[in-house]
Amino acid sequence: MKFDTPATQNPIDQLKVVGQPVDRIDGPLKTSGQAPYAYEHHDIAPNPAVGYVVGAGIAKGAITAIDTELASRAPGVLAIVTAQNAGKLGKGKMNTATLLGGPDIQHYHQAIALVVANTFEQARAAAKLVRVQYVRREGAFDLAAQKRDHGDAAKHIPKTDAGDFDAAFAAAPVTVDHTYTTPDQSHAMMEPHASLAVWKGDKLTIWTSNQMIAWGRSDVARTLGIPKENVRLISPYIGGGFGGKLFVRADALLAALGARAAGRPVKVALPRPLIINNTTHRPATIQRIRLGAGRDGKLTAISHESWSGDLPDGQPEEAVQQTKLLYAGANQRTALNLMTLDLPEGNAMRAPGEAPGMMALEIAIDEMAQALDMDPVHFRVLNDTQVDPTDPSRPFSQRRFVECLQTGARHFGWDKRDPKPGARREGRWLIGLGVASAFRNNLVTKSAARVRLDAAGRVIVETDMTDIGTGSYTIIAQTAAEMLGVPLSRVVVRLGDSAFPVSAGSGGQWGANSSTAGVYAACEKLRTLVLERLGFDAQGVVFANGAVTDASGRSAPLTRAVSGGELIAEDAIEFGDLDKKFQQSTFGAHFVEVAVDAATGETRVRRMLAVCAAGRILNPKTARSQVIGAMTMGVGAALMEELAVDHRAGFFVNHDLASYEVPVHADIPRQEVIFLNEDDPVSSPMKAKGVGELGLCGVAAAIANAVYNATGVRVRDYPVTLDKLLAQMPSDA
Ligand code: MOS
């Protein structure tokens, strides 16, 4: 089904099932431990061998000798895979560094060997016996130093240049010019990367934990140099990904190589201390933002430049993405600067681009409001735009940004905020309120599904879409139930298998809207097949309560259509150029109350509110959980999360969850989410948009702004830890 004109009325609009806050249909399996994760497929391979990954002990250089002799004689060892004996390997399209290093080493903890043994303990013990000699080469590991010393050599990537920024900024009576930094961050998902590989002849099946099945399948095939048809990837349940599982990683490749070498199924999980340097992370940024405004509070000049680093052939963190679209102002310039760093591979982490970009931009906006002596909610409202500021011929498909801000301000009690920093105190706690905008683009991408109606009247949906804890199973079931007029209990959803039609996958908050739209397309086709079988006219037909009724009042149970055998329909949603004609974005506002200990500088978040306008909300319960999870991640970004870089040895030091801190329950106060009632017919037949990543964008800045309101200390370097506050705390504290 081609989607190239805005949606009109369709069966989803009934909202009997879609739009209802139904419980997750996979919930009972999850809570009773029956949803098997990648490492737990005991039924498929009851006694797999276990692989343990050896990571490189240097950040850059080469292996001069690798001695596996001792390890290979250790108890239980079945095989040892290294680049020397693995055969010729390619590189996945989605990987920057190779997944099995050697002799060249591209980053610390790049996998260099897999030791396969009968048990995990044997494999781990033997892995310690692998002796490796390296020659170490100079590397670049310090983003700030690289910018300072070699900034001119950075790859400059201009993004937008509209009007005349320099002239407008020079002429502006009120200006802000500051530099903000965001640190390297780790996805820190609950379930580690893990895979179980089984060969049958030249056919490989990998049960893994992966967000994008089709990408992974292609990259496994490309890396091993075998046809894609010989690879099957299965990933039905995923314990979090956040972008860290968009691409296959060393566990998948090495499980496959280990299984081939050992002649047995092999499973591999990356131990937690290996994950942070072996896999990807969100790259640190240095962002300079310059804003110019008139005394009337209208922005006249906006410039946003970002510096980030990555391995050679890597990508910049797109931290300026939102800036060209969020506020009105004809004169603007945005650009990225990419420098080479020999740290582990930088890549997508939840809301790549906007998440770190909004961390900086939304403090700058707060600083401008302060410079103008203007309320920061009012200042944002004043600078709203309904069109793409760099191309006014492109309207937003929907933009209810102002309503988000105003609804949030009302609901949160913003009018009780004292604009004077440090003015509100409760005992030893300084209290502050902060606000930030939320913005994330809405991406749409082709997605296919197969739907069958079986003789028992069950609707079975198959697509390689994944559920990374997001609720995909549930919203897909809701979509099929709505389209075919059956109760949710009659729908079976099968996901995460490359044997199924290729979906949008889970990433970039495109999954929910795109994958359900694909199911919509397949269901449309199935409805046609049902009508053909029944001999009904499509005009005015209604699928409801397990029956089909046409305009003349004729009615038949759905099961009659399958009395002669089950019906199968497969289709894909393919998006035309509506996302070019209209700017599709999602909007919101984050409000936060913090308390900062006047003596110690400890910051506690006390209340949070997100107001979101993100198209039709397919399931308010799962969507709310997504936003709350994202807000929680925002608390981490604001106050805790930072990969500490060892600038000499070139690795992330705090490579476990004891030292890479993320929020725990005790850190999380009252969180509220309000969804504005919105349909976006431009986005898809579902009229929905992404919402999960929107919930993160802006949160950290709202917290930093609240800390400023509480203390008068403006921290521009994340995370906002107490050491950055103490020296400047109000003197009477
Ligand atoms: Mo998201 S960072 O695209 O999984």
CSV table of C-alpha atoms in Angstrom, one decimal, residues 258-602:
chain,number,residue,atom,x,y,z
A,258,GLY,CA,32.3,-20.4,17.6
A,259,ALA,CA,29.5,-22.8,16.7
A,260,ARG,CA,31.1,-23.5,13.4
A,261,ALA,CA,34.5,-24.1,15.0
A,262,ALA,CA,33.1,-26.3,17.8
A,263,GLY,CA,30.6,-28.1,15.7
A,264,ARG,CA,28.0,-27.4,18.3
A,265,PRO,CA,25.4,-24.7,19.2
A,266,VAL,CA,27.2,-21.9,21.0
A,267,LYS,CA,25.9,-19.1,23.1
A,268,VAL,CA,27.7,-15.9,23.9
A,269,ALA,CA,26.7,-13.1,26.2
A,270,LEU,CA,28.8,-10.0,26.6
A,271,PRO,CA,29.8,-9.7,30.3
A,272,ARG,CA,28.7,-6.3,31.6
A,273,PRO,CA,32.3,-5.0,32.0
A,274,LEU,CA,32.9,-5.7,28.4
A,275,ILE,CA,29.8,-4.1,27.0
A,276,ILE,CA,30.7,-0.4,27.5
A,277,ASN,CA,34.0,-0.5,25.5
A,278,ASN,CA,33.1,-3.4,23.2
A,279,THR,CA,29.9,-2.0,21.9
A,280,THR,CA,28.7,1.5,20.9
A,281,HIS,CA,28.0,4.5,23.0
A,282,ARG,CA,26.5,8.0,22.5
A,283,PRO,CA,29.4,10.3,21.6
A,284,ALA,CA,30.3,13.3,23.8
A,285,THR,CA,29.6,16.7,22.3
A,286,ILE,CA,30.9,20.3,22.6
A,287,GLN,CA,28.2,22.7,21.5
A,288,ARG,CA,28.5,26.4,20.9
A,289,ILE,CA,25.2,28.2,20.8
A,290,ARG,CA,24.7,31.8,19.9
A,291,LEU,CA,21.3,33.5,20.1
A,292,GLY,CA,20.3,37.0,19.2
A,293,ALA,CA,17.0,38.6,20.1
A,294,GLY,CA,15.2,41.9,20.0
A,295,ARG,CA,14.0,43.5,23.2
A,296,ASP,CA,10.5,42.3,22.3
A,297,GLY,CA,11.8,38.8,22.9
A,298,LYS,CA,11.8,37.7,19.3
A,299,LEU,CA,14.7,35.6,18.3
A,300,THR,CA,16.5,37.1,15.3
A,301,ALA,CA,19.7,35.0,15.1
A,302,ILE,CA,20.3,31.4,15.9
A,303,SER,CA,23.6,29.6,15.5
A,304,HIS,CA,24.3,26.1,16.8
A,305,GLU,CA,27.6,24.3,16.1
A,306,SER,CA,28.6,20.9,17.5
A,307,TRP,CA,31.8,19.0,17.8
A,308,SER,CA,32.0,15.3,18.3
A,309,GLY,CA,34.4,12.5,17.5
A,310,ASP,CA,34.3,9.0,16.2
A,311,LEU,CA,36.5,6.3,14.8
A,312,PRO,CA,37.7,6.8,11.2
A,313,ASP,CA,34.7,6.4,8.8
A,314,GLY,CA,32.3,7.0,11.7
A,315,GLN,CA,29.5,9.5,12.1
A,316,PRO,CA,29.0,12.8,13.9
A,317,GLU,CA,26.4,13.1,16.7
A,318,GLU,CA,23.7,15.1,15.0
A,319,ALA,CA,23.2,17.5,17.9
A,320,VAL,CA,22.0,20.4,15.9
A,321,GLN,CA,19.1,18.6,14.2
A,322,GLN,CA,16.3,20.2,16.2
A,323,THR,CA,17.7,23.8,16.0
A,324,LYS,CA,16.6,24.5,12.5
A,325,LEU,CA,13.0,23.6,13.2
A,326,LEU,CA,12.2,24.5,16.8
A,327,TYR,CA,12.0,28.3,16.9
A,328,ALA,CA,11.2,31.0,14.4
A,329,GLY,CA,14.0,33.3,13.3
A,330,ALA,CA,15.0,33.8,9.7
A,331,ASN,CA,18.8,34.1,10.3
A,332,GLN,CA,20.2,30.8,11.3
A,333,ARG,CA,23.2,28.6,10.9
A,334,THR,CA,23.9,25.1,12.1
A,335,ALA,CA,26.8,22.9,11.5
A,336,LEU,CA,28.5,19.7,12.7
A,337,ASN,CA,32.2,19.1,13.1
A,338,LEU,CA,33.6,15.6,13.2
A,339,MET,CA,37.0,14.7,14.6
A,340,THR,CA,38.7,11.4,14.7
A,341,LEU,CA,38.8,9.7,18.1
A,342,ASP,CA,40.1,6.3,18.8
A,343,LEU,CA,37.6,5.6,21.5
A,344,PRO,CA,35.1,2.8,21.0
A,345,GLU,CA,32.6,3.2,18.2
A,346,GLY,CA,30.2,6.1,18.7
A,347,ASN,CA,26.7,5.5,17.4
A,348,ALA,CA,23.0,5.9,18.0
A,349,MET,CA,21.6,6.1,21.5
A,350,ARG,CA,18.0,6.9,22.3
A,351,ALA,CA,17.0,10.0,20.3
A,352,PRO,CA,20.4,10.4,18.7
A,353,GLY,CA,20.9,14.0,17.7
A,354,GLU,CA,18.0,15.7,19.6
A,355,ALA,CA,18.8,14.2,23.0
A,356,PRO,CA,22.2,15.8,23.4
A,357,GLY,CA,21.2,18.7,21.2
A,358,MET,CA,18.3,19.7,23.3
A,359,MET,CA,20.4,19.3,26.5
A,360,ALA,CA,22.4,22.3,25.2
A,361,LEU,CA,19.8,24.3,23.2
A,362,GLU,CA,17.2,24.4,26.0
A,363,ILE,CA,19.7,25.8,28.5
A,364,ALA,CA,20.6,28.4,26.0
A,365,ILE,CA,17.0,29.3,25.6
A,366,ASP,CA,16.6,29.6,29.3
A,367,GLU,CA,19.6,31.9,29.4
A,368,MET,CA,18.1,34.1,26.7
A,369,ALA,CA,14.8,34.3,28.5
A,370,GLN,CA,16.8,35.3,31.6
A,371,ALA,CA,18.7,37.9,29.7
A,372,LEU,CA,15.5,39.3,28.4
A,373,ASP,CA,13.9,39.2,31.9
A,374,MET,CA,11.1,37.2,30.3
A,375,ASP,CA,9.3,34.1,31.6
A,376,PRO,CA,10.9,31.1,29.8
A,377,VAL,CA,7.5,29.6,28.9
A,378,HIS,CA,6.3,32.8,27.5
A,379,PHE,CA,9.6,33.3,25.6
A,380,ARG,CA,9.2,29.9,23.9
A,381,VAL,CA,5.6,30.6,23.0
A,382,LEU,CA,6.6,34.0,21.5
A,383,ASN,CA,9.1,32.2,19.2
A,384,ASP,CA,6.8,29.5,17.9
A,385,THR,CA,6.6,28.9,14.2
A,386,GLN,CA,4.1,26.9,12.2
A,387,VAL,CA,6.4,26.4,9.2
A,388,ASP,CA,9.9,25.2,8.7
A,389,PRO,CA,11.8,28.4,9.3
A,390,THR,CA,14.4,27.7,6.6
A,391,ASP,CA,11.7,26.9,4.0
A,392,PRO,CA,8.4,28.6,4.9
A,393,SER,CA,6.6,26.7,2.1
A,394,ARG,CA,6.8,23.6,4.3
A,395,PRO,CA,4.3,23.6,7.1
A,396,PHE,CA,4.4,21.3,10.0
A,397,SER,CA,1.9,18.4,9.6
A,398,GLN,CA,0.9,19.2,13.2
A,399,ARG,CA,2.5,21.5,15.7
A,400,ARG,CA,0.8,21.9,19.0
A,401,PHE,CA,3.9,23.0,20.8
A,402,VAL,CA,2.4,26.1,22.4
A,403,GLU,CA,-0.5,24.1,23.7
A,404,CYS,CA,2.0,21.7,25.3
A,405,LEU,CA,3.8,24.6,27.0
A,406,GLN,CA,0.6,26.2,28.2
A,407,THR,CA,-1.1,23.0,29.3
A,408,GLY,CA,2.1,22.0,31.2
A,409,ALA,CA,2.5,25.4,32.9
A,410,ARG,CA,-1.1,25.4,34.1
A,411,HIS,CA,-0.9,21.8,35.3
A,412,PHE,CA,2.4,22.1,37.0
A,413,GLY,CA,1.7,25.4,38.9
A,414,TRP,CA,4.3,27.3,36.9
A,415,ASP,CA,2.8,30.6,38.1
A,416,LYS,CA,4.1,29.9,41.6
A,417,ARG,CA,7.7,29.9,40.4
A,418,ASP,CA,9.8,32.8,41.6
A,419,PRO,CA,11.9,33.9,38.7
A,420,LYS,CA,14.6,35.0,41.1
A,421,PRO,CA,17.1,32.2,41.6
A,422,GLY,CA,17.6,31.0,45.1
A,423,ALA,CA,14.5,32.6,46.3
A,424,ARG,CA,12.6,29.6,47.6
A,425,ARG,CA,13.9,27.5,50.5
A,426,GLU,CA,12.5,24.7,52.6
A,427,GLY,CA,14.8,24.0,55.5
A,428,ARG,CA,18.2,23.0,54.0
A,429,TRP,CA,16.7,22.5,50.5
A,430,LEU,CA,16.7,25.2,47.8
A,431,ILE,CA,13.8,24.7,45.5
A,432,GLY,CA,13.7,25.4,41.8
A,433,LEU,CA,11.4,24.9,38.9
A,434,GLY,CA,12.6,24.5,35.3
A,435,VAL,CA,11.1,24.0,31.9
A,436,ALA,CA,12.4,22.9,28.5
A,437,SER,CA,10.8,22.2,25.2
A,438,ALA,CA,10.6,18.7,23.8
A,439,PHE,CA,11.2,18.0,20.2
A,440,ARG,CA,11.9,15.0,18.1
A,441,ASN,CA,11.4,14.4,14.4
A,442,ASN,CA,8.9,11.8,13.3
A,443,LEU,CA,10.4,9.3,10.8
A,444,VAL,CA,8.4,7.0,8.7
A,445,THR,CA,9.8,3.9,7.0
A,446,LYS,CA,8.6,1.0,4.9
A,447,SER,CA,7.1,-1.8,6.9
A,448,ALA,CA,5.6,-5.1,5.9
A,449,ALA,CA,3.4,-7.7,7.6
A,450,ARG,CA,1.6,-11.0,6.9
A,451,VAL,CA,-1.8,-11.5,8.4
A,452,ARG,CA,-3.7,-14.8,8.3
A,453,LEU,CA,-7.2,-15.7,9.3
A,454,ASP,CA,-7.3,-19.3,10.3
A,455,ALA,CA,-10.2,-21.7,10.4
A,456,ALA,CA,-10.8,-21.1,14.1
A,457,GLY,CA,-11.2,-17.4,13.3
A,458,ARG,CA,-8.0,-16.4,14.9
A,459,VAL,CA,-6.0,-13.5,13.3
A,460,ILE,CA,-2.3,-14.3,13.2
A,461,VAL,CA,0.1,-11.4,12.5
A,462,GLU,CA,3.7,-12.1,11.5
A,463,THR,CA,6.3,-9.4,10.9
A,464,ASP,CA,10.0,-9.1,11.8
A,465,MET,CA,9.2,-6.0,13.9
A,466,THR,CA,10.7,-6.2,17.4
A,467,ASP,CA,9.4,-5.4,20.8
A,468,ILE,CA,12.3,-4.0,22.8
A,469,GLY,CA,10.2,-3.5,25.9
A,470,THR,CA,8.1,-0.9,24.1
A,471,GLY,CA,4.8,-2.6,23.6
A,472,SER,CA,5.0,-3.5,19.9
A,473,TYR,CA,3.2,-6.8,20.5
A,474,THR,CA,0.2,-5.0,22.0
A,475,ILE,CA,-0.2,-2.1,19.6
A,476,ILE,CA,0.1,-4.5,16.6
A,477,ALA,CA,-2.5,-6.8,18.1
A,478,GLN,CA,-4.8,-3.7,18.7
A,479,THR,CA,-4.3,-2.7,15.1
A,480,ALA,CA,-5.3,-6.2,13.7
A,481,ALA,CA,-8.2,-6.5,16.2
A,482,GLU,CA,-9.5,-3.1,15.1
A,483,MET,CA,-9.2,-3.8,11.4
A,484,LEU,CA,-10.9,-7.2,11.5
A,485,GLY,CA,-13.4,-6.5,14.2
A,486,VAL,CA,-12.3,-9.3,16.5
A,487,PRO,CA,-11.5,-9.1,20.2
A,488,LEU,CA,-7.8,-8.7,21.2
A,489,SER,CA,-7.9,-12.3,22.6
A,490,ARG,CA,-8.4,-13.6,19.0
A,491,VAL,CA,-5.2,-12.0,17.7
A,492,VAL,CA,-1.8,-13.8,17.9
A,493,VAL,CA,1.3,-11.7,17.2
A,494,ARG,CA,4.6,-13.2,16.2
A,495,LEU,CA,7.6,-10.8,16.0
A,496,GLY,CA,11.3,-10.7,15.6
A,497,ASP,CA,12.0,-13.4,13.1
A,498,SER,CA,13.7,-12.9,9.7
A,499,ALA,CA,11.4,-15.5,8.3
A,500,PHE,CA,8.6,-12.9,8.6
A,501,PRO,CA,8.1,-9.9,6.3
A,502,VAL,CA,10.6,-7.1,6.8
A,503,SER,CA,9.3,-4.3,9.1
A,504,ALA,CA,10.5,-0.9,10.0
A,505,GLY,CA,12.1,-2.4,13.1
A,506,SER,CA,12.6,-0.6,16.4
A,507,GLY,CA,14.6,2.6,16.2
A,508,GLY,CA,14.4,6.4,16.0
A,509,GLN,CA,10.9,6.3,17.4
A,510,TRP,CA,9.6,5.2,14.0
A,511,GLY,CA,8.7,1.7,15.0
A,512,ALA,CA,5.2,2.1,16.5
A,513,ASN,CA,3.6,4.1,13.7
A,514,SER,CA,5.4,2.5,10.8
A,515,SER,CA,5.0,-1.1,11.9
A,516,THR,CA,1.3,-0.8,12.8
A,517,ALA,CA,0.8,1.0,9.4
A,518,GLY,CA,2.3,-2.1,7.8
A,519,VAL,CA,-0.1,-4.3,9.7
A,520,TYR,CA,-2.9,-2.0,8.6
A,521,ALA,CA,-1.9,-2.5,5.0
A,522,ALA,CA,-1.9,-6.3,5.3
A,523,CYS,CA,-5.2,-6.2,7.1
A,524,GLU,CA,-6.7,-4.1,4.4
A,525,LYS,CA,-5.7,-6.8,1.9
A,526,LEU,CA,-7.1,-9.5,4.2
A,527,ARG,CA,-10.4,-7.7,4.4
A,528,THR,CA,-10.6,-7.7,0.7
A,529,LEU,CA,-9.9,-11.4,0.6
A,530,VAL,CA,-12.7,-12.0,3.2
A,531,LEU,CA,-15.2,-9.9,1.1
A,532,GLU,CA,-14.3,-11.8,-2.0
A,533,ARG,CA,-14.9,-15.2,-0.3
A,534,LEU,CA,-18.1,-14.0,1.2
A,535,GLY,CA,-19.2,-12.3,-2.1
A,536,PHE,CA,-19.8,-9.0,-0.2
A,537,ASP,CA,-19.5,-5.5,-1.7
A,538,ALA,CA,-16.8,-3.4,-0.1
A,539,GLN,CA,-19.0,-0.3,0.0
A,540,GLY,CA,-20.0,0.5,3.5
A,541,VAL,CA,-18.9,-2.8,4.9
A,542,VAL,CA,-18.2,-3.1,8.7
A,543,PHE,CA,-16.0,-5.7,10.4
A,544,ALA,CA,-17.2,-5.9,14.0
A,545,ASN,CA,-17.9,-8.5,16.7
A,546,GLY,CA,-16.3,-11.3,14.7
A,547,ALA,CA,-18.7,-10.7,11.8
A,548,VAL,CA,-18.9,-8.8,8.5
A,549,THR,CA,-21.9,-6.7,7.7
A,550,ASP,CA,-22.4,-4.9,4.4
A,551,ALA,CA,-24.4,-1.8,3.5
A,552,SER,CA,-27.5,-3.8,2.7
A,553,GLY,CA,-27.5,-5.4,6.2
A,554,ARG,CA,-26.2,-8.8,5.1
A,555,SER,CA,-24.0,-10.3,7.7
A,556,ALA,CA,-21.8,-13.3,8.0
A,557,PRO,CA,-19.4,-14.5,10.7
A,558,LEU,CA,-15.7,-14.1,9.8
A,559,THR,CA,-15.2,-17.8,10.1
A,560,ARG,CA,-17.5,-18.4,7.1
A,561,ALA,CA,-14.9,-16.8,4.9
A,562,VAL,CA,-12.3,-19.4,6.0
A,563,SER,CA,-14.6,-22.5,5.8
A,564,GLY,CA,-12.7,-23.4,2.6
A,565,GLY,CA,-9.3,-22.9,4.2
A,566,GLU,CA,-7.3,-20.1,5.8
A,567,LEU,CA,-6.8,-16.7,4.2
A,568,ILE,CA,-3.3,-15.1,4.0
A,569,ALA,CA,-2.5,-11.6,3.1
A,570,GLU,CA,0.8,-9.8,3.0
A,571,ASP,CA,1.5,-6.2,2.3
A,572,ALA,CA,3.7,-3.3,3.1
A,573,ILE,CA,3.1,0.3,3.8
A,574,GLU,CA,5.3,2.4,1.6
A,575,PHE,CA,5.6,6.1,2.3
A,576,GLY,CA,5.6,8.6,-0.5
A,577,ASP,CA,6.9,12.2,-0.2
A,578,LEU,CA,4.4,13.5,2.5
A,579,ASP,CA,7.4,13.8,4.8
A,580,LYS,CA,9.0,16.2,2.3
A,581,LYS,CA,5.9,18.3,1.7
A,582,PHE,CA,5.2,18.5,5.4
A,583,GLN,CA,7.6,18.7,8.3
A,584,GLN,CA,6.7,15.9,10.6
A,585,SER,CA,7.9,16.3,14.1
A,586,THR,CA,6.7,15.6,17.6
A,587,PHE,CA,6.5,18.2,20.3
A,588,GLY,CA,6.3,18.5,24.1
A,589,ALA,CA,7.2,20.4,27.2
A,590,HIS,CA,9.0,19.2,30.2
A,591,PHE,CA,8.5,20.7,33.7
A,592,VAL,CA,10.6,19.8,36.6
A,593,GLU,CA,10.9,20.7,40.3
A,594,VAL,CA,14.2,20.1,42.0
A,595,ALA,CA,15.5,20.5,45.5
A,596,VAL,CA,19.2,21.2,45.9
A,597,ASP,CA,20.8,20.7,49.3
A,598,ALA,CA,22.2,24.1,50.3
A,599,ALA,CA,25.1,22.6,52.1
A,600,THR,CA,26.1,19.7,49.9
A,601,GLY,CA,24.9,20.6,46.5
A,602,GLU,CA,23.0,17.3,46.2
